CSV table of C-alpha atoms and ligand atoms in Angstrom, one decimal:
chain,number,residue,atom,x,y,z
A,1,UNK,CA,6.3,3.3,15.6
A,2,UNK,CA,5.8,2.1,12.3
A,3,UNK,CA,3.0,3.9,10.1
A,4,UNK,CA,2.3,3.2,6.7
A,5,UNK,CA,0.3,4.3,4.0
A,6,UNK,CA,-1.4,1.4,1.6
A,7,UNK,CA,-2.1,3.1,-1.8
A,8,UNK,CA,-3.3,2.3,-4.8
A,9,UNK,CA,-6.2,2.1,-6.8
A,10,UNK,CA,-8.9,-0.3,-6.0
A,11,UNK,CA,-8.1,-4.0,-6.7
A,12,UNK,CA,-4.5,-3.1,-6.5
A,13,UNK,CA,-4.1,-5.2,-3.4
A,14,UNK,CA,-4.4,-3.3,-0.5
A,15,UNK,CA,-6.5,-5.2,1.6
A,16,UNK,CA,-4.9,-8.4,1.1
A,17,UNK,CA,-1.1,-6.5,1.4
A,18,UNK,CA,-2.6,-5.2,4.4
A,19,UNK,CA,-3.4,-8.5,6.1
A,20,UNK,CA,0.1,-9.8,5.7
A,21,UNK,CA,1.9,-6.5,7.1
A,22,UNK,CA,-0.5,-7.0,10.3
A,23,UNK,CA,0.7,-10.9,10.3
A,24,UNK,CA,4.8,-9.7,10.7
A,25,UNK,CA,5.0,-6.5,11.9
A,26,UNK,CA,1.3,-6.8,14.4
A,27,UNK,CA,0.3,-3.6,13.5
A,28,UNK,CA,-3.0,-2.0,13.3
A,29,UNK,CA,-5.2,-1.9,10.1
A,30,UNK,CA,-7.4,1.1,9.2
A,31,UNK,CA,-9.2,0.9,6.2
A,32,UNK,CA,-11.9,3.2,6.0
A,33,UNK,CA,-13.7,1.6,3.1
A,34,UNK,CA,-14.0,-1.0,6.1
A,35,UNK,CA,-15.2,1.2,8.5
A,36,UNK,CA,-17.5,2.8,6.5
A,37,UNK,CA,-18.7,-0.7,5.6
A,38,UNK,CA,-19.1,-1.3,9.1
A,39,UNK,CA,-21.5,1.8,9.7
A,40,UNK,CA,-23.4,0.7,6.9
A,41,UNK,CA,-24.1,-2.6,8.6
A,42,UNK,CA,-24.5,-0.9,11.8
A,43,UNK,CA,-27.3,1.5,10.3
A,44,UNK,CA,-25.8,4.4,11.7
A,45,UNK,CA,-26.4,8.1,10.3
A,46,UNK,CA,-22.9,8.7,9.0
A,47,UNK,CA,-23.3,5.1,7.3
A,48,UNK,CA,-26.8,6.5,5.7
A,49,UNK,CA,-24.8,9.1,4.3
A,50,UNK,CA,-21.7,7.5,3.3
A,51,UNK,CA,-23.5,4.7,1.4
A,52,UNK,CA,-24.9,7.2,-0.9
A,53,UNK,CA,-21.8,8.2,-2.4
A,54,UNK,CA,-20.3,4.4,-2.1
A,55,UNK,CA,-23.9,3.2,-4.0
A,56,UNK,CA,-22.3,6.0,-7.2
A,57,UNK,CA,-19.1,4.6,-6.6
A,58,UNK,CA,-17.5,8.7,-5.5
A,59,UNK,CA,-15.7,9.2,-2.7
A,60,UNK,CA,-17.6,10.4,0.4
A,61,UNK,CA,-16.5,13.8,1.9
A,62,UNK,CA,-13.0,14.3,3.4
A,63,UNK,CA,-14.5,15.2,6.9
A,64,UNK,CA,-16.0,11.8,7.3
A,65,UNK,CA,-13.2,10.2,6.7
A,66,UNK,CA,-11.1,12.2,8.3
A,67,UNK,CA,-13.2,11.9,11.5
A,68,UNK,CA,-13.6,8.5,11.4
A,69,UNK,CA,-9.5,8.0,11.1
A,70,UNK,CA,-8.7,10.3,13.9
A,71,UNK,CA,-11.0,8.4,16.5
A,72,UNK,CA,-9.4,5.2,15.7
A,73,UNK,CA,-6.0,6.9,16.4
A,74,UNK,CA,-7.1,8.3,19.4
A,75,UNK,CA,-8.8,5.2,20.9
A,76,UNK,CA,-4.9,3.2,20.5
A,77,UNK,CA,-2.8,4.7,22.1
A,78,UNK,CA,-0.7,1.3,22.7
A,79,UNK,CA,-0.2,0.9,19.1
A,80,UNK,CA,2.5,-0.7,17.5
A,81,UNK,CA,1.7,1.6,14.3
A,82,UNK,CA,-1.1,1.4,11.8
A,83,UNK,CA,-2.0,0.8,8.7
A,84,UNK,CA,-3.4,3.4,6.2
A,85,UNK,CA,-5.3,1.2,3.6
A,86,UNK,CA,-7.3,3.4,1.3
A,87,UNK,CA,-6.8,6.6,2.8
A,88,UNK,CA,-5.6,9.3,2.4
A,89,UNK,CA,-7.4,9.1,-1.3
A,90,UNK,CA,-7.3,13.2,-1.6
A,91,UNK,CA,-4.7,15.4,-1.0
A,92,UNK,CA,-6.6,17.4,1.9
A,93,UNK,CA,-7.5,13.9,3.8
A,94,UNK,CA,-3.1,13.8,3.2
A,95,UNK,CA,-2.4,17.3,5.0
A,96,UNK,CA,-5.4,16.4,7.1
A,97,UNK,CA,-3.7,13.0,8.5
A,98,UNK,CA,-0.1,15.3,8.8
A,99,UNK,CA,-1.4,17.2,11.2
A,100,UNK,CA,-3.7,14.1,13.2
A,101,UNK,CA,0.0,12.2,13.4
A,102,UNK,CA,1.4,15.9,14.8
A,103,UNK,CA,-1.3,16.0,16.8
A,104,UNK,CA,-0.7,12.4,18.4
A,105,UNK,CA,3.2,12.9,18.5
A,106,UNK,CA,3.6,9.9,15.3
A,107,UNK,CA,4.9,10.1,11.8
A,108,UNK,CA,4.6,8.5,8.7
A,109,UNK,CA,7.4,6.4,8.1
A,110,UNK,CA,6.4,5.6,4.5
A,111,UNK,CA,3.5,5.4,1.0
A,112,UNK,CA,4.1,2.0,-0.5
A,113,UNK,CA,1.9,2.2,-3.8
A,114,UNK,CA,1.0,-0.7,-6.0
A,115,UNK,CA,0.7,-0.1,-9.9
A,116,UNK,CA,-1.7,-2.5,-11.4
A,117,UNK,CA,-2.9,-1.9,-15.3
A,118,UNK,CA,-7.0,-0.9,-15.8
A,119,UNK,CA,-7.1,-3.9,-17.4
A,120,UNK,CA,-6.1,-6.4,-14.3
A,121,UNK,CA,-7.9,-4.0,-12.0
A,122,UNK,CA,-11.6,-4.8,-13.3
A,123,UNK,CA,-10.5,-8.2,-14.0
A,124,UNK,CA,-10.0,-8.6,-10.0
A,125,UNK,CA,-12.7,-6.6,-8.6
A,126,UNK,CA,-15.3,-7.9,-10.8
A,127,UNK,CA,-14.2,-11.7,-9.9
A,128,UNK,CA,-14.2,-10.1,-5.9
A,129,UNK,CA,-17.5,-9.1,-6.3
A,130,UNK,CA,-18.4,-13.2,-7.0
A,131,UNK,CA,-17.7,-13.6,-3.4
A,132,UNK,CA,-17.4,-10.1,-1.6
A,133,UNK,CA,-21.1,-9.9,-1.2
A,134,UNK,CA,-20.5,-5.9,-2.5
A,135,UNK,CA,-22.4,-4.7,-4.8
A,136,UNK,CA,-20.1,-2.0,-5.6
A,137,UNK,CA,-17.8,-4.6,-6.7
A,138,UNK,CA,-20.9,-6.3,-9.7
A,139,UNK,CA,-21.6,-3.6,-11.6
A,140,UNK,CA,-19.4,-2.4,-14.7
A,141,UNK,CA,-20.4,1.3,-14.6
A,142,UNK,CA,-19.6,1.7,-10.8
A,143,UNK,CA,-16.0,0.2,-10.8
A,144,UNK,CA,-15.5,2.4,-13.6
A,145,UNK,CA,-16.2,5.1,-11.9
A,146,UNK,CA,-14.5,4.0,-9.0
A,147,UNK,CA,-11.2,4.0,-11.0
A,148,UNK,CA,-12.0,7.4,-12.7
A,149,UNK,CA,-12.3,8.8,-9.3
A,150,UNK,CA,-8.8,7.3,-7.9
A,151,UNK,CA,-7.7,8.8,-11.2
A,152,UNK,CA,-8.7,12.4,-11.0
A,153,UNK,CA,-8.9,12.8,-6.8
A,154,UNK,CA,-6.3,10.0,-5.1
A,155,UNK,CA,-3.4,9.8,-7.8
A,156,UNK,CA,-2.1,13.4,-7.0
A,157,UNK,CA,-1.5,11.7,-3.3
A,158,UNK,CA,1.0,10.0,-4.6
A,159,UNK,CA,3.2,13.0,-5.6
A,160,UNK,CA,2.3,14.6,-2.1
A,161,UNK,CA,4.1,11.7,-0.5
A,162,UNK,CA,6.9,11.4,-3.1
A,163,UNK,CA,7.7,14.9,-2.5
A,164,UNK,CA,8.6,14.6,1.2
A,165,UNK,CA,10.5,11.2,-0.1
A,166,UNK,CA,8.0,8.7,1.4
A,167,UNK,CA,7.0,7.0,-1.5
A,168,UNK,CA,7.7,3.6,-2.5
A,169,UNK,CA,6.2,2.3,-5.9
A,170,UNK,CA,5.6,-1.4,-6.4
A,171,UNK,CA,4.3,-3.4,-9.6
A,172,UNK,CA,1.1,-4.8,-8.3
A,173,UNK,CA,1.0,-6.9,-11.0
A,174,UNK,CA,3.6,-9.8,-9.8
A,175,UNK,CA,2.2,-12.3,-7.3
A,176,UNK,CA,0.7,-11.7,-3.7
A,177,UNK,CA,3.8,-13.4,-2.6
A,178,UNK,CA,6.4,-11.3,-4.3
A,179,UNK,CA,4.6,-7.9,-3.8
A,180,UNK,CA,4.7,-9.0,-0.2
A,181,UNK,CA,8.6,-10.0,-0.3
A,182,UNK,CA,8.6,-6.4,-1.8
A,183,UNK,CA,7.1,-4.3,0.7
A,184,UNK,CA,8.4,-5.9,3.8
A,185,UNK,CA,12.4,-5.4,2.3
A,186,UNK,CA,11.1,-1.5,1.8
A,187,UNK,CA,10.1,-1.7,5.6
A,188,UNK,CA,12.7,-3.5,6.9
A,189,UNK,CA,14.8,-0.8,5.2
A,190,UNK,CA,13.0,1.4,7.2
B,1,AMP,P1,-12.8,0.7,-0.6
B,1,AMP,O1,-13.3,-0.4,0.3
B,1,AMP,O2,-11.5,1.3,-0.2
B,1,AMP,O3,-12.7,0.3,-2.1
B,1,AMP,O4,-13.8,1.9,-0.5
B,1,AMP,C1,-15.2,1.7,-0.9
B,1,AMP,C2,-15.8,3.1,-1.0
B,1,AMP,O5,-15.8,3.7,0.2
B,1,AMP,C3,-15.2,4.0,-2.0
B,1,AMP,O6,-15.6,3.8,-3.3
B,1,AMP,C4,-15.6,5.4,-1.4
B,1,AMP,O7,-16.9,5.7,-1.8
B,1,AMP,C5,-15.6,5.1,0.1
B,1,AMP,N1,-14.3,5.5,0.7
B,1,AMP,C6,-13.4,4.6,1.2
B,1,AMP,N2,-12.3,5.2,1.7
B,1,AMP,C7,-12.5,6.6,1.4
B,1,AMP,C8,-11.7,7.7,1.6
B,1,AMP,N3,-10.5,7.7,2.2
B,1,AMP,N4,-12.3,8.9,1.2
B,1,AMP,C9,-13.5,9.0,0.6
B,1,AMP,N5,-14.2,7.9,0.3
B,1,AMP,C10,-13.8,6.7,0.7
């Protein structure tokens, strides 16, 4: 099974990284920005809640996430391998998905993490939020905050995975096309 974690900081290209990983290797993609997105739109309780922290642009708590990731494990049991894309984003949603993948007898076989500049991050998101229909994405302050917040609470992820030597950096700032070329020569390597 092949199991990765998608990191980065937002606009980095995680989503779009993601969707060409599913394309060649047909794996399964959990992003829980998605799925909390998606309980939003469903007007479900946990979505109530969550949007209140996505509306300040702060994470929302570990356990929701943490909840939410460990159902979609459970409920695919036939899975090629899945996608991580934009979790874990704090160290205890890290130890947190260890154990889930003890738990459910799978490992992670690698963090691939894109480096993209502050600079080129607002550029993208703000130009996403033309066409994203997120509102999170239009306003200045909020994807500020959004990048203060990978800053202080996700980065340190990056060391957690480093130090069991799973981590694999990438410059973000190349092309779609060579960031992809990138990351599948890192899992083919595998
Ligand atoms: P994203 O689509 O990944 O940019 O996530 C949008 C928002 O959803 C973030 O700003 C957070 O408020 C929330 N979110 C997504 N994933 C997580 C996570 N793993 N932990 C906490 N909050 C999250």
């Amino acid at each position: 099974m092949l199991n990765l974690v998608l990191f980065g900081p937002p606009g980095a290209g995680k989503g779009t990284q993601s969707q060409k990983l599913i394309e060649r290797y047909k794996l399964i993609h959990l992003s829980t920005g998605d799925l909390l997105r998606a309980e939003i739109a469903a007007g479900t309780k946990l979505g109530l809640d969550a949007k209140r922290y996505m509306d300040c642009g702060t994470l929302v708590p570990d356990e929701v996430v943490i909840g939410m990731i460990e159902n979609k494990i459970k409920s695919n049991p036939e899975a090629k391998g899945f996608i991580f894309d934009g979790f874990p984003r704090t160290v205890p949603q890290a130890t947190a998905l260890d154990k889930m993948c003890y738990d459910n007898k799978i490992s992670i076989s690698a963090m691939i993490s894109l480096k993209v500049d502050v600079a080129e991050l607002t550029k993208r998101i703000v130009e996403r939020g033309k066409t994203s229909g997120r509102t999170d994405d239009q306003d200045p302050d909020l994807v500020g905050e959004r990048i203060a917040e990978y800053n202080n609470k996700t980065a340190p992820v990056s060391d957690y995975y480093a130090k069991k030597s799973k981590a694999h950096y990438i410059d973000g700032m190349q092309s779609i096309e060579i960031v992809s070329n990138e990351i599948f020569k890192i899992v083919d390597s595998l």
